[in-house]
Amino acid sequence: MSFDQIAQWVDQAIEQTPVLDLHTHLYPPSFGGFNLWGVDELLTYHYLIAETIRATDIPYDKYWSMTQQQQADLIWKTLFIDRAPISEACRGVLTTLGKLGLDLSSRDLNSYRAFFKSQKPEAYLETVLKLANVRQIVMTNDALDPKEREIWLSGKPIDARFKAVLRIDPVLVGWPKVSETLSSFGYKTSGDLGSTTMSEVRRFLNEWIERMKAIYVACSLTPDWRYPDDSQTTRVINEAILPICRERNIPFAVMIGVQRQVNPQLRLAGDSVGKSDIKSLDRLCATNQKNKFMVTMLARENQHELAVTARKHRNLFLFGCWWFLNNPSLIEEMTKMRMELLGTSFTPQHSDARVLDQLIYKWDHSRKVIAKVMKEKFADLEKTGWKVTREEIDRTAKEYLGGNFERFLSLTPS
Ligand code: HDL
Ligand code: ZN
């Protein structure tokens, strides 16, 4: 088979395979204000806030006192008009606007605003899912957020394309403060994490996994995370999260390496990255073989050891180029290394989208890089004398863009 033919098959397979996006911060229109979309939300994405603050000397409190439209105007002028919008987050906004058919040569933000003003959330969701070719959106849900909790308790039906995930960072790292929040919701918890409290934490987990039909339980962990140790985090993992995830046969997703709020004045944009301890992850997977773990790590320096660790533990499901790694140069480096070490048994990407329209650019950009690496790997395969078929290319694309994850969800570790 010629390289051009292989390349054409890969491009078609990657473009035409609808994606299961296994980690996002998106919500269906029925969640009202939680569903963020439109050009002002795109421009005030926290990645672009950080880049704008860095490029100007605007006082933090002046920025935060502006309306969202004023913030978007400042970001547009600073990063798109006064400077070339060549960062990944800037390019993403333009990819999205361009794919929606807007005239980027005008550089007229108000004309773009007029387009979004004419959209309705429900119909716009269909437009975005079609353009992004996304079939399922996995959310990040916080049962401790009073507003989100109310929506879940209302029992409002949810678009079946949106799947819930119970995100539990405070339950892991927020003791004793989180015991007040839990007890305000009727759980008999106290800061001491005694046996009653631990069983009430289990009740909280069970009730909300059930209510949300959560497909996994997730948390993010700082570079200082160690397992096991004598911390409350280890106790909650061992005595509450792992037993319940095992009983329900759902994964526990650990997203490791975020250094929270290194610059609190940036608010959501104030988090950073740190190299994390791979031995803790190794022990987590090795000593809990009947649990399933989804893992992504934030530091580039952790990626090779993470891929090797995935080779050692089949209950470790490796996914995505997370956050500061979600850039073409690093997606290519990581995906190449992962294909060489793990073959087809991982999920190359998730979008982490916070604004619905971002699905359009995050998947356009990532698909191109994944396709580039697949072309190279299948061409190498062909050069051995193996006869690459369109079927195995199509099958591999389906595995990478959601099939592997669905199979992992269905597995029962022995
Ligand atoms: O903790 C997380 O899930 C991260 O993805 C954060 O939400 C982060 O702010 C983010 O949006 N990264 O892309
Ligand atoms: Zn996220």
CSV table of C-alpha atoms and ligand atoms in Angstrom, one decimal:
chain,number,residue,atom,x,y,z
A,1,MET,CA,0.0,0.0,0.0
A,2,SER,CA,1.3,3.5,-0.8
A,3,PHE,CA,2.0,6.0,1.9
A,4,ASP,CA,-0.5,8.3,0.3
A,5,GLN,CA,-3.2,5.7,0.5
A,6,ILE,CA,-2.5,5.0,4.1
A,7,ALA,CA,-2.5,8.7,4.8
A,8,GLN,CA,-5.8,9.1,3.1
A,9,TRP,CA,-7.3,6.2,5.1
A,10,VAL,CA,-6.0,7.6,8.4
A,11,ASP,CA,-7.3,11.1,7.7
A,12,GLN,CA,-10.8,9.7,6.8
A,13,ALA,CA,-10.9,7.4,9.8
A,14,ILE,CA,-9.9,10.1,12.3
A,15,GLU,CA,-12.2,12.7,10.7
A,16,GLN,CA,-15.2,10.4,10.4
A,17,THR,CA,-15.0,8.6,13.8
A,18,PRO,CA,-17.2,10.4,16.3
A,19,VAL,CA,-15.4,11.1,19.6
A,20,LEU,CA,-16.3,10.1,23.1
A,21,ASP,CA,-14.8,13.0,25.1
A,22,LEU,CA,-13.9,11.4,28.4
A,23,HIS,CA,-13.1,14.5,30.5
A,24,THR,CA,-14.8,17.9,30.1
A,25,HIS,CA,-16.3,20.7,32.2
A,26,LEU,CA,-19.3,21.0,30.0
A,27,TYR,CA,-23.0,20.8,30.9
A,28,PRO,CA,-26.2,20.3,28.8
A,29,PRO,CA,-28.5,23.3,28.1
A,30,SER,CA,-30.8,22.0,30.8
A,31,PHE,CA,-28.2,23.1,33.4
A,32,GLY,CA,-28.8,26.7,32.5
A,33,GLY,CA,-25.9,29.0,33.4
A,34,PHE,CA,-23.6,26.1,33.8
A,35,ASN,CA,-23.7,25.7,30.0
A,36,LEU,CA,-21.1,28.2,28.8
A,37,TRP,CA,-20.9,29.1,25.1
A,38,GLY,CA,-20.4,32.0,22.7
A,39,VAL,CA,-17.5,34.3,21.8
A,40,ASP,CA,-17.2,36.2,25.1
A,41,GLU,CA,-17.0,32.9,27.0
A,42,LEU,CA,-14.4,31.7,24.5
A,43,LEU,CA,-12.3,34.8,25.0
A,44,THR,CA,-12.6,34.9,28.8
A,45,TYR,CA,-11.4,31.2,29.0
A,46,HIS,CA,-8.9,31.2,31.9
A,47,TYR,CA,-6.0,30.2,29.6
A,48,LEU,CA,-6.5,33.5,27.7
A,49,ILE,CA,-6.9,35.5,31.0
A,50,ALA,CA,-3.5,34.4,32.1
A,51,GLU,CA,-2.0,35.3,28.7
A,52,THR,CA,-3.6,38.7,28.7
A,53,ILE,CA,-2.7,39.6,32.3
A,54,ARG,CA,0.9,38.6,31.4
A,55,ALA,CA,0.9,40.9,28.3
A,56,THR,CA,-0.4,44.0,30.1
A,57,ASP,CA,0.2,45.8,33.4
A,58,ILE,CA,-3.5,46.0,34.2
A,59,PRO,CA,-4.0,45.8,38.0
A,60,TYR,CA,-5.7,42.5,38.9
A,61,ASP,CA,-8.6,44.1,40.7
A,62,LYS,CA,-9.2,46.4,37.7
A,63,TYR,CA,-9.5,43.4,35.5
A,64,TRP,CA,-11.8,41.5,37.8
A,65,SER,CA,-14.0,44.6,38.2
A,66,MET,CA,-14.7,44.7,34.5
A,67,THR,CA,-17.8,43.1,32.9
A,68,GLN,CA,-17.3,39.9,30.9
A,69,GLN,CA,-17.7,41.9,27.7
A,70,GLN,CA,-15.1,44.4,28.8
A,71,GLN,CA,-12.8,41.6,29.7
A,72,ALA,CA,-13.4,40.0,26.3
A,73,ASP,CA,-12.7,43.3,24.5
A,74,LEU,CA,-9.4,43.7,26.4
A,75,ILE,CA,-8.4,40.1,25.6
A,76,TRP,CA,-9.3,40.5,21.9
A,77,LYS,CA,-7.4,43.8,21.6
A,78,THR,CA,-4.4,42.5,23.6
A,79,LEU,CA,-3.9,39.1,22.2
A,80,PHE,CA,-5.5,39.2,18.8
A,81,ILE,CA,-5.2,42.8,17.5
A,82,ASP,CA,-2.1,44.3,19.2
A,83,ARG,CA,-0.3,40.9,19.0
A,84,ALA,CA,-0.4,37.9,16.6
A,85,PRO,CA,-2.7,35.3,18.1
A,86,ILE,CA,-0.3,32.5,17.7
A,87,SER,CA,-0.7,30.8,21.1
A,88,GLU,CA,-2.7,27.5,21.1
A,89,ALA,CA,-5.5,29.1,23.1
A,90,CYS,CA,-5.7,32.1,20.8
A,91,ARG,CA,-5.5,29.9,17.6
A,92,GLY,CA,-8.3,27.8,19.1
A,93,VAL,CA,-10.7,30.7,19.3
A,94,LEU,CA,-10.0,31.5,15.6
A,95,THR,CA,-10.4,27.8,14.5
A,96,THR,CA,-13.8,27.7,16.2
A,97,LEU,CA,-15.0,31.0,14.7
A,98,GLY,CA,-13.7,30.0,11.3
A,99,LYS,CA,-15.4,26.6,11.4
A,100,LEU,CA,-18.7,28.3,12.4
A,101,GLY,CA,-18.3,30.3,9.1
A,102,LEU,CA,-17.5,33.7,10.5
A,103,ASP,CA,-15.3,36.1,8.5
A,104,LEU,CA,-12.0,36.2,10.3
A,105,SER,CA,-10.6,38.8,7.8
A,106,SER,CA,-12.9,41.4,9.4
A,107,ARG,CA,-11.4,40.9,12.9
A,108,ASP,CA,-14.6,42.6,14.0
A,109,LEU,CA,-15.5,41.1,17.4
A,110,ASN,CA,-18.9,42.7,17.5
A,111,SER,CA,-19.9,41.0,14.2
A,112,TYR,CA,-19.0,37.7,15.8
A,113,ARG,CA,-21.1,38.6,18.9
A,114,ALA,CA,-24.1,39.2,16.6
A,115,PHE,CA,-23.8,35.7,15.3
A,116,PHE,CA,-23.9,34.1,18.8
A,117,LYS,CA,-26.7,36.4,19.8
A,118,SER,CA,-28.8,34.8,17.1
A,119,GLN,CA,-28.2,31.3,18.5
A,120,LYS,CA,-30.4,29.3,20.9
A,121,PRO,CA,-28.6,26.9,23.3
A,122,GLU,CA,-30.4,23.7,22.3
A,123,ALA,CA,-29.9,24.2,18.5
A,124,TYR,CA,-26.4,25.5,19.0
A,125,LEU,CA,-25.4,22.3,20.9
A,126,GLU,CA,-26.4,20.3,17.8
A,127,THR,CA,-24.3,22.6,15.6
A,128,VAL,CA,-21.3,22.2,17.8
A,129,LEU,CA,-21.5,18.5,18.2
A,130,LYS,CA,-21.9,18.1,14.5
A,131,LEU,CA,-18.9,20.4,13.7
A,132,ALA,CA,-16.7,18.7,16.3
A,133,ASN,CA,-18.0,15.2,15.5
A,134,VAL,CA,-18.4,14.4,19.2
A,135,ARG,CA,-20.9,11.7,20.2
A,136,GLN,CA,-20.6,11.7,24.0
A,137,ILE,CA,-19.5,14.3,26.5
A,138,VAL,CA,-18.3,13.2,30.0
A,139,MET,CA,-18.9,16.0,32.5
A,140,THR,CA,-17.2,17.0,35.8
A,141,ASN,CA,-19.8,17.2,38.5
A,142,ASP,CA,-19.6,18.6,42.0
A,143,ALA,CA,-22.2,17.4,44.4
A,144,LEU,CA,-20.9,19.8,47.0
A,145,ASP,CA,-21.8,22.9,44.8
A,146,PRO,CA,-25.1,24.0,46.2
A,147,LYS,CA,-26.3,25.3,42.8
A,148,GLU,CA,-25.3,22.1,40.9
A,149,ARG,CA,-26.7,20.0,43.7
A,150,GLU,CA,-30.1,21.7,43.4
A,151,ILE,CA,-30.3,20.8,39.6
A,152,TRP,CA,-29.5,17.2,40.3
A,153,LEU,CA,-32.1,17.0,43.2
A,154,SER,CA,-34.7,18.5,40.9
A,155,GLY,CA,-34.6,15.3,38.9
A,156,LYS,CA,-34.6,17.2,35.6
A,157,PRO,CA,-33.9,14.8,32.6
A,158,ILE,CA,-30.4,15.0,31.1
A,159,ASP,CA,-29.4,14.8,27.5
A,160,ALA,CA,-28.3,11.1,27.2
A,161,ARG,CA,-25.1,12.2,25.3
A,162,PHE,CA,-23.9,13.8,28.6
A,163,LYS,CA,-22.5,11.4,31.2
A,164,ALA,CA,-21.8,12.4,34.8
A,165,VAL,CA,-18.6,12.0,36.8
A,166,LEU,CA,-18.5,12.5,40.6
A,167,ARG,CA,-15.6,14.9,41.2
A,168,ILE,CA,-14.5,14.7,44.9
A,169,ASP,CA,-11.3,16.7,45.4
A,170,PRO,CA,-12.5,18.3,48.7
A,171,VAL,CA,-13.6,14.9,50.1
A,172,LEU,CA,-10.0,13.8,49.6
A,173,VAL,CA,-7.9,16.9,50.6
A,174,GLY,CA,-10.4,19.2,52.3
A,175,TRP,CA,-10.6,17.8,55.9
A,176,PRO,CA,-11.7,19.0,58.4
A,177,LYS,CA,-13.4,21.9,56.5
A,178,VAL,CA,-15.3,19.6,54.1
A,179,SER,CA,-17.0,17.8,57.1
A,180,GLU,CA,-19.0,21.1,57.7
A,181,THR,CA,-20.2,21.1,54.1
A,182,LEU,CA,-21.1,17.4,54.2
A,183,SER,CA,-23.0,17.9,57.5
A,184,SER,CA,-24.8,20.9,56.1
A,185,PHE,CA,-26.2,18.5,53.5
A,186,GLY,CA,-27.3,16.0,56.2
A,187,TYR,CA,-24.3,13.7,56.5
A,188,LYS,CA,-23.2,12.9,60.1
A,189,THR,CA,-19.6,13.9,59.5
A,190,SER,CA,-17.0,15.5,61.8
A,191,GLY,CA,-13.4,16.6,61.1
A,192,ASP,CA,-11.9,13.6,63.0
A,193,LEU,CA,-12.7,11.2,60.1
A,194,GLY,CA,-13.8,8.6,62.7
A,195,SER,CA,-15.8,5.4,61.8
A,196,THR,CA,-19.1,7.2,61.7
A,197,THR,CA,-17.7,9.9,59.5
A,198,MET,CA,-16.1,7.4,57.1
A,199,SER,CA,-19.3,5.5,56.7
A,200,GLU,CA,-21.1,8.8,56.0
A,201,VAL,CA,-18.5,9.6,53.4
A,202,ARG,CA,-19.3,6.2,51.8
A,203,ARG,CA,-23.0,7.1,52.0
A,204,PHE,CA,-22.4,10.4,50.2
A,205,LEU,CA,-20.4,8.7,47.5
A,206,ASN,CA,-23.0,6.0,47.0
A,207,GLU,CA,-25.9,8.3,46.9
A,208,TRP,CA,-24.4,10.7,44.4
A,209,ILE,CA,-22.9,8.1,42.1
A,210,GLU,CA,-26.4,6.6,42.0
A,211,ARG,CA,-28.2,9.9,41.5
A,212,MET,CA,-25.8,11.1,38.8
A,213,LYS,CA,-25.3,7.6,37.3
A,214,ALA,CA,-21.7,8.6,37.5
A,215,ILE,CA,-19.5,6.6,35.1
A,216,TYR,CA,-16.4,7.2,37.3
A,217,VAL,CA,-15.2,9.0,40.4
A,218,ALA,CA,-12.5,11.6,39.8
A,219,CYS,CA,-10.1,13.8,41.7
A,220,SER,CA,-7.0,16.0,41.0
A,221,LEU,CA,-3.9,15.5,43.2
A,222,THR,CA,-1.0,17.8,43.8
A,223,PRO,CA,2.7,16.9,43.1
A,224,ASP,CA,3.0,16.2,46.9
A,225,TRP,CA,0.6,13.4,46.8
A,226,ARG,CA,2.0,10.2,48.2
A,227,TYR,CA,0.4,6.8,48.6
A,228,PRO,CA,0.1,5.2,51.0
A,229,ASP,CA,1.0,7.4,53.9
A,230,ASP,CA,-0.7,8.3,57.2
A,231,SER,CA,-2.7,11.1,55.7
A,232,GLN,CA,-6.5,11.5,55.7
A,233,THR,CA,-6.3,11.4,51.9
A,234,THR,CA,-5.0,7.8,52.0
A,235,ARG,CA,-7.6,6.8,54.5
A,236,VAL,CA,-10.5,8.2,52.4
A,237,ILE,CA,-9.0,6.5,49.3
A,238,ASN,CA,-8.6,3.1,51.1
A,239,GLU,CA,-11.7,3.1,53.3
A,240,ALA,CA,-14.3,4.9,51.1
A,241,ILE,CA,-13.5,5.5,47.5
A,242,LEU,CA,-11.8,2.2,46.5
A,243,PRO,CA,-14.3,-0.1,48.2
A,244,ILE,CA,-17.2,1.7,46.5
A,245,CYS,CA,-15.6,1.9,43.1
A,246,ARG,CA,-14.9,-1.8,43.3
A,247,GLU,CA,-18.5,-2.7,44.4
A,248,ARG,CA,-19.8,-0.6,41.5
A,249,ASN,CA,-17.0,-1.6,39.1
A,250,ILE,CA,-16.4,2.0,38.1
A,251,PRO,CA,-12.9,3.6,37.7
A,252,PHE,CA,-11.3,6.0,40.1
A,253,ALA,CA,-9.7,8.7,38.0
A,254,VAL,CA,-6.6,10.4,39.4
A,255,MET,CA,-5.3,13.5,37.7
A,256,ILE,CA,-1.9,14.1,39.2
A,257,GLY,CA,0.4,17.1,39.2
A,258,VAL,CA,-1.6,20.3,39.6
A,259,GLN,CA,-0.1,22.9,42.0
A,260,ARG,CA,-3.2,24.7,42.9
A,261,GLN,CA,-3.3,28.5,43.2
A,262,VAL,CA,0.3,29.5,42.8
A,263,ASN,CA,-1.1,32.9,41.9
A,264,PRO,CA,-4.5,33.3,43.5
A,265,GLN,CA,-5.0,36.7,41.9
A,266,LEU,CA,-5.4,34.8,38.6
A,267,ARG,CA,-8.3,32.8,40.2
A,268,LEU,CA,-9.1,29.8,38.0
A,269,ALA,CA,-6.0,30.7,35.9
A,270,GLY,CA,-3.8,30.6,39.0
A,271,ASP,CA,-3.0,26.9,39.0
A,272,SER,CA,0.4,25.5,37.9
A,273,VAL,CA,2.2,22.2,37.4
A,274,GLY,CA,4.7,20.1,39.3
A,275,LYS,CA,6.5,16.8,38.7
A,276,SER,CA,4.8,14.1,40.7
A,277,ASP,CA,5.7,10.8,42.4
A,278,ILE,CA,5.2,7.9,40.0
A,279,LYS,CA,6.0,5.4,42.8
A,280,SER,CA,2.8,6.4,44.6
A,281,LEU,CA,0.8,5.7,41.4
A,282,ASP,CA,2.6,2.4,40.9
A,283,ARG,CA,1.7,1.4,44.5
A,284,LEU,CA,-1.9,2.6,44.1
A,285,CYS,CA,-2.4,0.3,41.1
A,286,ALA,CA,-0.3,-2.6,42.4
A,287,THR,CA,-2.0,-2.8,45.8
A,288,ASN,CA,-5.6,-2.4,44.6
A,289,GLN,CA,-5.7,-4.8,41.6
A,290,LYS,CA,-9.5,-5.2,41.8
A,291,ASN,CA,-9.9,-1.5,41.2
A,292,LYS,CA,-9.7,0.3,37.9
A,293,PHE,CA,-7.7,3.6,37.6
A,294,MET,CA,-7.9,6.2,35.0
A,295,VAL,CA,-4.8,8.3,35.0
A,296,THR,CA,-3.4,11.5,33.5
A,297,MET,CA,-0.5,13.5,34.7
A,298,LEU,CA,0.2,17.2,34.2
A,299,ALA,CA,4.0,17.4,34.1
A,300,ARG,CA,5.8,16.6,30.8
A,301,GLU,CA,8.6,15.1,32.9
A,302,ASN,CA,6.2,12.4,34.2
A,303,GLN,CA,5.0,11.2,30.8
A,304,HIS,CA,7.6,8.5,30.0
A,305,GLU,CA,7.5,6.9,33.4
A,306,LEU,CA,3.7,7.1,33.3
A,307,ALA,CA,3.6,5.2,30.0
A,308,VAL,CA,6.0,2.6,31.4
A,309,THR,CA,3.9,2.2,34.6
A,310,ALA,CA,0.8,1.7,32.4
A,311,ARG,CA,2.7,-1.3,30.8
A,312,LYS,CA,3.0,-2.8,34.3
A,313,HIS,CA,-0.6,-2.4,35.5
A,314,ARG,CA,-3.5,-3.4,33.2
A,315,ASN,CA,-5.9,-1.7,35.7
A,316,LEU,CA,-4.3,1.6,34.9
A,317,PHE,CA,-6.0,3.3,31.9
A,318,LEU,CA,-3.9,6.2,30.6
A,319,PHE,CA,-5.6,9.1,29.0
A,320,GLY,CA,-5.1,12.5,27.5
A,321,CYS,CA,-2.6,15.4,27.1
A,322,TRP,CA,-3.9,17.4,30.0
A,323,TRP,CA,-4.1,21.2,30.3
A,324,PHE,CA,-0.6,22.6,29.8
A,325,LEU,CA,0.2,19.5,27.7
A,326,ASN,CA,-2.7,20.1,25.3
A,327,ASN,CA,-0.5,21.8,22.7
A,328,PRO,CA,0.4,20.3,19.3
A,329,SER,CA,4.1,19.9,20.0
A,330,LEU,CA,3.5,18.0,23.2
A,331,ILE,CA,0.5,16.0,22.0
A,332,GLU,CA,2.7,14.7,19.1
A,333,GLU,CA,5.6,13.9,21.4
A,334,MET,CA,3.4,12.1,24.0
A,335,THR,CA,1.2,10.3,21.4
A,336,LYS,CA,4.2,9.0,19.5
A,337,MET,CA,5.8,7.7,22.7
A,338,ARG,CA,2.6,6.1,23.9
A,339,MET,CA,1.9,4.4,20.6
A,340,GLU,CA,5.4,3.0,20.7
A,341,LEU,CA,5.1,1.8,24.3
A,342,LEU,CA,1.4,0.9,24.5
A,343,GLY,CA,0.2,0.3,21.0
A,344,THR,CA,-3.5,0.9,20.8
A,345,SER,CA,-4.3,0.5,24.5
A,346,PHE,CA,-4.7,4.1,25.7
A,347,THR,CA,-6.9,7.2,24.9
A,348,PRO,CA,-4.7,9.9,23.3
A,349,GLN,CA,-6.9,12.8,24.2
A,350,HIS,CA,-9.7,14.5,26.0
A,351,SER,CA,-10.7,18.1,25.4
A,352,ASP,CA,-11.1,19.4,29.0
A,353,ALA,CA,-13.4,21.9,27.4
A,354,ARG,CA,-15.1,24.4,29.7
A,355,VAL,CA,-16.9,26.3,26.9
A,356,LEU,CA,-19.1,24.3,24.6
A,357,ASP,CA,-17.7,25.8,21.4
A,358,GLN,CA,-14.2,24.8,22.4
A,359,LEU,CA,-15.1,21.2,21.3
A,360,ILE,CA,-14.8,22.5,17.7
A,361,TYR,CA,-11.2,23.6,18.0
A,362,LYS,CA,-9.9,21.2,20.7
A,363,TRP,CA,-10.9,18.2,18.6
A,364,ASP,CA,-9.9,19.7,15.2
A,365,HIS,CA,-6.4,20.4,16.6
A,366,SER,CA,-6.0,17.1,18.4
A,367,ARG,CA,-7.4,15.0,15.5
A,368,LYS,CA,-4.8,16.5,13.2
A,369,VAL,CA,-1.9,15.5,15.5
A,370,ILE,CA,-3.2,12.1,16.3
A,371,ALA,CA,-3.7,11.5,12.5
A,372,LYS,CA,-0.1,12.7,11.8
A,373,VAL,CA,1.3,10.2,14.3
A,374,MET,CA,-0.9,7.3,13.1
A,375,LYS,CA,0.2,7.9,9.5
A,376,GLU,CA,3.8,7.6,10.5
A,377,LYS,CA,3.2,4.5,12.6
A,378,PHE,CA,1.1,2.7,10.0
A,379,ALA,CA,3.7,3.7,7.3
A,380,ASP,CA,6.4,2.1,9.4
A,381,LEU,CA,4.2,-1.0,9.7
A,382,GLU,CA,3.8,-1.2,6.0
A,383,LYS,CA,7.6,-0.9,5.5
A,384,THR,CA,8.0,-4.2,7.5
A,385,GLY,CA,6.1,-6.1,4.8
A,386,TRP,CA,2.9,-6.2,6.9
A,387,LYS,CA,-0.1,-5.4,4.6
A,388,VAL,CA,-1.9,-2.5,6.4
A,389,THR,CA,-5.6,-2.6,5.8
A,390,ARG,CA,-8.2,0.1,5.9
A,391,GLU,CA,-10.2,-2.0,8.5
A,392,GLU,CA,-7.3,-2.0,11.0
A,393,ILE,CA,-6.9,1.7,10.5
A,394,ASP,CA,-10.6,2.3,11.1
A,395,ARG,CA,-10.6,0.0,14.1
A,396,THR,CA,-7.6,1.8,15.6
A,397,ALA,CA,-9.2,5.2,15.2
A,398,LYS,CA,-12.4,3.9,16.9
A,399,GLU,CA,-10.3,2.5,19.8
A,400,TYR,CA,-8.4,5.8,20.2
A,401,LEU,CA,-11.4,8.0,20.0
A,402,GLY,CA,-13.5,6.3,22.6
A,403,GLY,CA,-13.7,2.6,22.1
A,404,ASN,CA,-10.8,1.8,24.5
A,405,PHE,CA,-12.4,3.8,27.2
A,406,GLU,CA,-15.8,2.1,26.8
A,407,ARG,CA,-14.1,-1.3,26.9
A,408,PHE,CA,-12.2,-0.3,30.1
A,409,LEU,CA,-15.5,0.7,31.7
A,410,SER,CA,-16.9,-2.7,30.9
A,411,LEU,CA,-13.9,-4.7,32.3
A,412,THR,CA,-14.0,-6.4,35.7
A,413,PRO,CA,-10.4,-6.6,37.0
A,414,SER,CA,-9.5,-10.0,38.5
B,1,HDL,O1,-8.8,19.9,37.5
B,1,HDL,C1,-9.1,19.8,36.3
B,1,HDL,O2,-10.0,19.1,35.9
B,1,HDL,C2,-8.4,20.8,35.4
B,1,HDL,O3,-8.7,20.4,34.0
B,1,HDL,C3,-8.8,22.2,35.7
B,1,HDL,O4,-10.3,22.2,35.5
B,1,HDL,C4,-8.2,23.2,34.8
B,1,HDL,O5,-8.6,24.5,35.3
B,1,HDL,C5,-8.5,23.2,33.3
B,1,HDL,O6,-9.6,23.6,32.9
B,1,HDL,N1,-7.6,22.6,32.6
B,1,HDL,O7,-7.8,22.5,31.2
B,2,ZN,ZN,-10.4,19.3,33.8
